[in-house]
Amino acid sequence: MRKIFIPALFALALTGCGDSAPEKSAASEAGNSDQAGSAVLTGKVRLDGSSTVFPISEAIAEEFGAVAPKVRVTVGVSGTGGGFKKFINQETDISDASRPIKDSEHDKATAAGVDFIELPVAYDGISVVLNLENDWVDHLTVEELNKIWAPDSTVTTWKDVRDGWPDEPIRLYGPGTDSGTFDYFTGVINGKEQASRGDFTASEDDNVLVQGISGDKYSLGYFGFAYYIENQDKLRAAPIEGPNGIVSPTEVTINDGTYAPLSRPIFIYVNVAALDKPEVAAFIDFYLETAPKIASEVGYIPMPESVYDGAKNRVKNRITGSAYNKGATLERLVTH
Amino acid sequence: MTLANDNPANQQAAAAARLKRRHLVSWAFEKACLTLTLSAVVVLGILLWQVFSDGIHWLDLQFLQSFPSRFVEKAGVKSALYGTLWLVSLTALISLPIGVLGAIYLEEYAPTSRLTRIIEINIANLAGVPSIVYGILGLAIFVRFMGLERSVLAGAMTMSLLILPVIVISAKEAIRAVPSSIRLAAFAVGATQWQVVRAHVLPEALPGILTGVILALSRAIGETAPLIMIGALTYVAFIPEGPMDEFTALPIQIFNWTSRPQAEFHELAAAGIIVLLAVLLTMNAVAVYIRYRGTRR
């Protein structure tokens, strides 16, 4: 498989991906006039950051290796916050982030002379998951989630959440406090990032959460959509009542934004100075071209076409800074 | 009691009973030790069986010769395997001379002073410092201050710090095990300290020293925490060509695969563990061989 696949992509890249190419592969979709040049590019592209974004960046780095084999792309996993630290230190060219950059991080970047472009690459829908034997929860409201997860929560049994539910202790599972998922969930549900009750089983490894929840009838937990999709036979996702009514997380509801408020965009941030290097520029072009296809392959939801067009526009016109921040919408990002 | 002791027949019976009880205690102790030893082996056996049954069918040449991939069937450990080999070789190059020379100094040259004792106690203490602490140190000194970035060299230097105390301690033990009569005999015929160390102490202690070194390197091979701290990377699709190149290592690749949502990648992690075990066992086999040759001579 590998031996046929990669030379084929390579050949497509070399020939500049003519219209006559019979099959549209990831590489040929990215085909533009730069492609023929990619094969001779050299140098390094350094990425680091969120473990949530890692599968997408890794997959794109892998595909990019087929069209630009001499460019050394590396992807690290330091978490969103850890990634930004390295990004501000100029140890990386691109930072993976599962939340928008914080004001404090933005200030530090400015102080260090790091200008960046913010690019949304996909959606993730944080899924609230239950044990398969849990037959009493038909849906959960945002208020109920807040009641469960608030820092001063008094909920100890399912009955405390809603009358009529079993008088059994509720056992909670969630991601660790360094995770962007934790930041986003607590921000949306509890109104303040990092504000959460502490007596839950926390793990940075989502597989541990899957194990815990699938083995415990009275459990409740939350993590990224990709892990829910892979484990649908072991868990079920609770429909969430938000501004658009009661909605379950699916590819459709996350993509069109009806799965609210737990849908979140995930980003890459690129250093503008690094973008002057042709290998970084080629990689970013390739990233934005292939992101829709790759994102769905690795369990994320592609954004609407217009958002990617907006992102390409930001790169082309070097529009720096963070647009998606403090409740701003993706539309704002597109029109910028 | 006194009455019974007066009677020789009773005395004999009591002695026999005591003897029987002692034998019983002895037997029970032996079996208890055996059970505990076996339980450790059984746990290892279960672990190995689980890893092998999960991973063995992924293990082929393609797995060894491929770079990481999001497609299970295309993914491999090439960059991680080479990264680990680079890391271990460089670590050995750095830590072996420093560790062995340090041990020779402490055993053969250092005066029995307060300072020597402080140094020795500190080395023993350093051996117990958690590996993540060395990672933080490596990040601050090698990666940032010395500007080595996330290179194999920075990783190897951090790993060297981690295993140096172990090497020094085991080399000291090996040197101390050389009978002092050998040294005295050499001195008696007029050898200098340098000649004694070079021609007698070192060759005699070498098997012990190398065994210690290889066991220390085996520890380095399985360490992940300091590497993650200094920023060894997760996705690397090239082999390091020099000490300043970026790298990944087997434990990091394994960790990455276990944290993926797809179950197939967990099996791939098991295959990665088998590769790591193979490297580890090869190194231990070398240690056994060296010791065997050393003792036979």
XYZ file of N, CA and C in Angstrom, chain B residues 21-184:
492
model
N 9.904 -29.125 64.004
C 9.324 -27.800 63.857
C 10.277 -26.877 63.090
N 11.556 -26.988 63.437
C 12.524 -26.143 62.733
C 12.546 -26.442 61.251
N 12.528 -27.747 60.944
C 12.510 -28.113 59.533
C 11.283 -27.561 58.834
N 10.162 -27.641 59.577
C 8.905 -27.150 59.011
C 9.000 -25.653 58.718
N 9.517 -24.899 59.698
C 9.663 -23.445 59.527
C 10.572 -23.161 58.337
N 11.666 -23.925 58.288
C 12.620 -23.737 57.201
C 11.968 -24.010 55.851
N 11.200 -25.098 55.819
C 10.518 -25.483 54.578
C 9.510 -24.395 54.171
N 8.750 -23.931 55.176
C 7.719 -22.925 54.896
C 8.358 -21.639 54.378
N 9.493 -21.257 54.984
C 10.153 -20.029 54.559
C 10.616 -20.135 53.106
N 11.186 -21.331 52.819
C 11.669 -21.528 51.451
C 10.526 -21.407 50.450
N 9.408 -22.079 50.799
C 8.272 -22.057 49.863
C 7.692 -20.652 49.731
N 7.683 -19.923 50.848
C 7.166 -18.547 50.805
C 8.019 -17.705 49.860
N 9.340 -17.879 49.989
C 10.239 -17.133 49.098
C 9.982 -17.513 47.645
N 9.818 -18.814 47.424
C 9.595 -19.309 46.065
C 8.306 -18.706 45.491
N 7.247 -18.719 46.317
C 5.960 -18.198 45.857
C 6.084 -16.732 45.462
N 6.768 -15.966 46.324
C 6.901 -14.541 46.027
C 7.706 -14.326 44.747
N 8.781 -15.117 44.612
C 9.583 -14.997 43.393
C 8.730 -15.343 42.181
N 7.992 -16.445 42.312
C 7.163 -16.879 41.183
C 6.101 -15.846 40.844
N 5.521 -15.230 41.880
C 4.449 -14.280 41.599
C 4.978 -13.118 40.766
N 6.222 -12.716 41.042
C 6.812 -11.663 40.215
C 6.969 -12.140 38.778
N 7.433 -13.385 38.644
C 7.618 -13.932 37.301
C 6.278 -14.093 36.586
N 5.255 -14.519 37.367
C 3.936 -14.711 36.757
C 3.392 -13.384 36.235
N 3.533 -12.335 37.032
C 3.070 -11.015 36.580
C 3.782 -10.626 35.286
N 5.095 -10.834 35.271
C 5.862 -10.534 34.060
C 5.347 -11.376 32.898
N 5.100 -12.668 33.195
C 4.609 -13.580 32.158
C 3.286 -13.104 31.580
N 2.361 -12.704 32.471
C 1.052 -12.227 31.999
C 1.225 -10.997 31.127
N 2.071 -10.063 31.594
C 2.326 -8.845 30.823
C 2.865 -9.191 29.439
N 3.880 -10.062 29.423
C 4.494 -10.422 28.152
C 3.475 -11.084 27.240
N 2.694 -12.002 27.825
C 1.718 -12.722 27.022
C 0.729 -11.742 26.397
N 0.280 -10.772 27.220
C -0.689 -9.794 26.719
C -0.098 -8.947 25.606
N 1.125 -8.463 25.837
C 1.779 -7.623 24.840
C 1.985 -8.398 23.551
N 2.465 -9.650 23.689
C 2.753 -10.425 22.487
C 1.474 -10.801 21.745
N 0.428 -11.193 22.475
C -0.785 -11.599 21.767
C -1.420 -10.405 21.065
N -1.243 -9.189 21.635
C -1.794 -7.994 20.987
C -0.945 -7.560 19.795
N 0.372 -7.623 19.993
C 1.226 -6.906 19.048
C 1.940 -7.750 18.017
N 2.082 -9.053 18.266
C 2.997 -9.831 17.440
C 2.587 -9.842 15.966
N 1.270 -9.803 15.708
C 0.863 -9.886 14.305
C 1.060 -8.574 13.548
N 1.434 -7.510 14.281
C 1.755 -6.257 13.579
C 3.248 -6.161 13.289
N 3.984 -7.092 13.902
C 5.425 -6.992 13.851
C 5.956 -7.616 12.570
N 6.416 -6.796 11.645
C 7.072 -7.322 10.448
C 8.082 -6.283 9.971
N 8.743 -6.594 8.887
C 9.763 -5.676 8.375
C 9.174 -4.315 8.048
N 7.965 -4.357 7.500
C 7.310 -3.103 7.130
C 7.152 -2.204 8.362
N 6.810 -2.819 9.502
C 6.638 -2.071 10.755
C 7.951 -1.404 11.171
N 9.047 -2.120 10.980
C 10.350 -1.583 11.369
C 10.847 -0.520 10.394
N 10.379 -0.601 9.143
C 10.934 0.277 8.111
C 10.025 1.447 7.751
N 8.905 1.614 8.465
C 7.991 2.694 8.118
C 8.021 3.788 9.176
N 7.719 4.985 8.711
C 7.578 6.097 9.618
C 6.171 6.087 10.203
N 5.941 6.842 11.294
C 4.583 6.862 11.849
C 3.561 7.363 10.837
N 2.349 6.865 10.970
C 1.304 7.230 10.026
C -0.032 7.180 10.739
N -1.028 7.884 10.153
C -2.355 7.792 10.744
C -3.061 6.532 10.279
N -2.511 5.849 9.279
C -3.083 4.581 8.845
C -2.346 3.454 9.568
N -3.116 2.657 10.288
C -2.491 1.618 11.104
C -1.584 0.734 10.266
N -2.065 0.360 9.080
C -1.314 -0.633 8.302
C -0.034 -0.052 7.709
N 0.046 1.298 7.678
C 1.248 1.914 7.116
C 2.217 2.378 8.191
N 1.753 2.386 9.446
C 2.549 2.995 10.506
C 3.690 2.091 10.934
N 4.777 2.722 11.329
C 5.927 1.955 11.778
C 6.752 2.714 12.784
N 7.826 2.082 13.224
C 8.639 2.655 14.290
C 10.005 3.122 13.814
N 10.190 3.244 12.487
C 11.530 3.530 11.991
C 12.180 4.720 12.701
N 11.485 5.872 12.688
C 12.118 7.052 13.273
C 12.331 6.880 14.768
N 11.388 6.200 15.438
C 11.515 6.017 16.881
C 12.658 5.065 17.213
N 12.772 4.001 16.432
C 13.833 3.013 16.670
C 15.208 3.656 16.471
N 15.361 4.353 15.339
C 16.647 5.011 15.086
C 16.911 6.093 16.133
N 15.853 6.814 16.512
C 16.013 7.841 17.536
C 16.524 7.246 18.831
N 15.933 6.114 19.225
C 16.356 5.450 20.455
C 17.803 4.982 20.350
N 18.187 4.422 19.196
C 19.561 3.952 19.032
C 20.543 5.125 19.094
N 20.184 6.222 18.417
C 21.016 7.433 18.490
C 21.162 7.892 19.929
N 20.030 7.949 20.599
C 19.994 8.458 21.965
C 20.881 7.610 22.873
N 20.738 6.284 22.766
C 21.488 5.397 23.649
C 22.984 5.458 23.327
N 23.324 5.500 22.036
C 24.745 5.548 21.679
C 25.393 6.818 22.219
N 24.721 7.955 21.968
C 25.295 9.217 22.442
C 25.370 9.253 23.958
N 24.320 8.739 24.603
C 24.313 8.714 26.069
C 25.491 7.892 26.577
N 25.740 6.747 25.920
C 26.861 5.899 26.336
C 28.176 6.642 26.147
N 28.326 7.305 24.997
C 29.568 8.038 24.717
C 29.838 9.116 25.755
N 28.759 9.773 26.204
C 28.939 10.856 27.167
C 29.118 10.311 28.580
N 28.259 9.383 28.975
C 28.221 9.008 30.387
C 29.306 8.009 30.759
N 29.746 7.192 29.794
C 30.717 6.153 30.139
C 32.053 6.730 30.614
N 32.699 7.604 29.824
C 33.973 8.139 30.311
C 33.829 8.918 31.608
N 32.803 9.782 31.663
C 32.657 10.606 32.868
C 32.416 9.722 34.088
N 31.500 8.781 33.936
C 31.123 7.942 35.065
C 32.282 7.078 35.538
N 32.974 6.440 34.593
C 34.039 5.514 34.971
C 35.236 6.275 35.547
N 35.588 7.388 34.903
C 36.715 8.172 35.423
C 36.390 8.721 36.813
N 35.140 9.147 36.977
C 34.727 9.630 38.296
C 34.877 8.540 39.344
N 34.439 7.325 38.978
C 34.516 6.221 39.927
C 35.968 5.892 40.252
N 36.838 5.899 39.219
C 38.262 5.601 39.453
C 38.859 6.632 40.401
N 38.512 7.897 40.160
C 39.050 8.929 41.037
C 38.610 8.683 42.479
N 37.316 8.462 42.657
C 36.787 8.334 44.011
C 37.371 7.121 44.721
N 37.591 6.016 43.984
C 38.072 4.803 44.627
C 39.587 4.776 44.774
N 40.314 5.246 43.755
C 41.763 5.049 43.725
C 42.565 6.275 44.160
N 42.037 7.442 43.882
C 42.843 8.644 44.112
C 42.350 9.494 45.271
N 41.065 9.644 45.396
C 40.534 10.639 46.329
C 40.985 10.354 47.756
N 41.421 11.389 48.454
C 41.773 11.205 49.866
C 40.500 10.986 50.684
N 40.596 10.281 51.768
C 39.405 10.084 52.602
C 39.168 11.341 53.413
N 38.576 12.322 52.744
C 38.331 13.601 53.408
C 36.836 13.832 53.517
N 36.503 14.905 54.204
C 35.105 15.299 54.324
C 34.488 15.543 52.949
N 35.266 16.216 52.082
C 34.777 16.570 50.751
C 34.421 15.305 49.967
N 35.315 14.313 49.991
C 35.049 13.070 49.281
C 33.750 12.437 49.770
N 33.586 12.443 51.089
C 32.378 11.838 51.645
C 31.136 12.588 51.201
N 31.227 13.903 51.178
C 30.081 14.709 50.735
C 29.756 14.382 49.277
N 30.805 14.281 48.445
C 30.581 13.953 47.035
C 29.889 12.590 46.915
N 30.393 11.606 47.678
C 29.830 10.259 47.567
C 28.371 10.220 48.007
N 28.080 10.917 49.102
C 26.694 10.925 49.587
C 25.790 11.584 48.561
N 26.300 12.671 47.952
C 25.486 13.376 46.964
C 25.210 12.523 45.741
N 26.215 11.759 45.311
C 26.000 10.894 44.153
C 24.931 9.855 44.472
N 25.024 9.292 45.687
C 24.018 8.298 46.086
C 22.630 8.934 46.110
N 22.551 10.179 46.573
C 21.257 10.867 46.605
C 20.727 11.144 45.210
N 21.636 11.531 44.315
C 21.220 11.864 42.946
C 20.590 10.659 42.258
N 21.067 9.470 42.629
C 20.515 8.265 42.000
C 19.034 8.116 42.318
N 18.571 8.784 43.382
C 17.167 8.636 43.766
C 16.282 9.775 43.303
N 16.841 10.743 42.580
C 16.043 11.886 42.122
C 15.130 11.448 40.976
N 13.855 11.822 41.015
C 12.928 11.421 39.946
C 13.386 11.917 38.578
N 13.132 11.135 37.556
C 13.676 11.444 36.239
C 13.137 12.750 35.670
N 11.905 13.114 36.040
C 11.319 14.337 35.495
C 12.133 15.554 35.913
N 12.743 15.479 37.099
C 13.570 16.589 37.586
C 14.778 16.786 36.663
N 15.362 15.677 36.226
C 16.460 15.787 35.273
C 15.965 16.379 33.954
N 14.733 16.055 33.603
C 14.143 16.617 32.387
C 14.063 18.133 32.470
N 13.612 18.642 33.624
C 13.492 20.088 33.809
C 14.873 20.741 33.734
N 15.837 20.092 34.400
C 17.215 20.574 34.372
C 17.742 20.611 32.936
N 17.492 19.538 32.203
C 17.951 19.443 30.816
C 17.328 20.532 29.959
N 16.029 20.782 30.185
C 15.329 21.820 29.422
C 15.971 23.182 29.672
N 16.241 23.468 30.948
C 16.778 24.785 31.299
C 18.214 24.943 30.809
N 19.040 23.926 31.000
C 20.466 24.082 30.708
C 20.806 23.754 29.256
N 20.468 22.546 28.836
C 20.914 22.111 27.506
C 20.073 22.734 26.394
N 18.740 22.643 26.551
C 17.865 23.094 25.466
C 17.872 24.611 25.343
N 17.647 25.292 26.477
C 17.511 26.748 26.416
C 18.850 27.445 26.544
N 19.565 27.227 27.674
C 20.775 27.994 27.962
C 21.896 27.703 26.956
N 22.146 26.425 26.681
C 23.221 26.083 25.757
C 22.751 26.117 24.304
N 21.448 26.325 24.115
C 20.925 26.501 22.764
C 20.992 25.255 21.898
N 20.895 24.087 22.526
C 20.955 22.851 21.729
C 19.604 22.488 21.130
N 18.576 23.254 21.486
C 17.212 22.992 21.007
C 16.797 21.555 21.272
N 15.913 21.023 20.431
C 15.391 19.696 20.771
C 16.183 18.626 20.051
N 17.493 18.668 20.200
C 18.328 17.754 19.440
C 18.553 16.454 20.196
N 19.019 15.450 19.461
C 19.396 14.192 20.082
C 20.457 14.444 21.142
N 21.356 15.390 20.834
C 22.438 15.678 21.772
C 21.887 16.159 23.113
N 20.915 17.089 23.060
C 20.318 17.575 24.298
C 19.669 16.421 25.053
N 18.993 15.548 24.323
C 18.360 14.390 24.950
C 19.392 13.477 25.583
N 20.488 13.230 24.851
C 21.509 12.316 25.358
C 22.194 12.901 26.585
N 22.406 14.223 26.585
C 23.037 14.839 27.748
C 22.135 14.766 28.966
N 20.831 14.957 28.743
C 19.892 14.838 29.855
C 19.876 13.410 30.393
N 19.832 12.449 29.478
C 19.833 11.050 29.892
C 21.129 10.700 30.622
N 22.242 11.301 30.173
C 23.521 11.030 30.831
C 23.490 11.492 32.286
N 22.916 12.688 32.492
C 22.776 13.180 33.867
C 22.004 12.178 34.703
N 20.943 11.651 34.071
C 20.046 10.740 34.784
C 20.757 9.462 35.217
N 21.602 8.920 34.334
C 22.179 7.617 34.656
C 23.593 7.700 35.236
N 24.205 8.890 35.216
C 25.567 9.016 35.749
C 25.707 8.493 37.190
N 24.812 8.875 38.089
C 24.974 8.372 39.457
C 24.976 6.844 39.501
N 24.116 6.234 38.719
C 24.043 4.771 38.716
C 25.357 4.184 38.206
N 25.902 4.788 37.150
C 27.155 4.286 36.588
C 28.292 4.453 37.594
N 28.360 5.628 38.214
C 29.435 5.876 39.174
C 29.355 4.865 40.316
N 28.154 4.655 40.826
C 28.017 3.755 41.975
C 28.395 2.325 41.590
N 27.896 1.854 40.426
C 28.189 0.465 40.071
C 29.666 0.295 39.697
N 30.262 1.318 39.071
C 31.685 1.222 38.730
C 32.537 1.225 39.997
N 32.092 2.029 40.981
C 32.821 2.038 42.250
C 32.795 0.670 42.912
N 31.626 0.054 42.884
C 31.496 -1.286 43.469
C 32.454 -2.252 42.781
N 32.468 -2.194 41.437
C 33.306 -3.116 40.669
C 34.782 -2.888 40.994
N 35.181 -1.615 41.116
C 36.587 -1.305 41.405
C 36.947 -1.754 42.820
N 35.998 -1.566 43.744
C 36.254 -1.939 45.130
C 36.397 -3.461 45.257
N 35.749 -4.191 44.333
C 35.792 -5.651 44.408
C 37.142 -6.209 43.962
N 37.974 -5.361 43.340
C 39.311 -5.839 42.954
C 40.144 -6.000 44.233
N 40.698 -7.200 44.487
C 41.414 -7.447 45.739
C 42.583 -6.474 45.905
N 42.761 -5.948 47.103
C 43.828 -4.957 47.294
C 45.197 -5.629 47.213
N 45.244 -6.958 47.351
C 46.534 -7.640 47.225
C 47.127 -7.430 45.834
N 46.245 -7.343 44.821
C 46.742 -7.109 43.462
C 47.424 -5.750 43.377
N 46.724 -4.743 43.944
C 47.304 -3.397 43.927
C 48.639 -3.384 44.666
N 48.640 -3.969 45.861
C 49.844 -3.932 46.698
C 51.003 -4.639 46.011
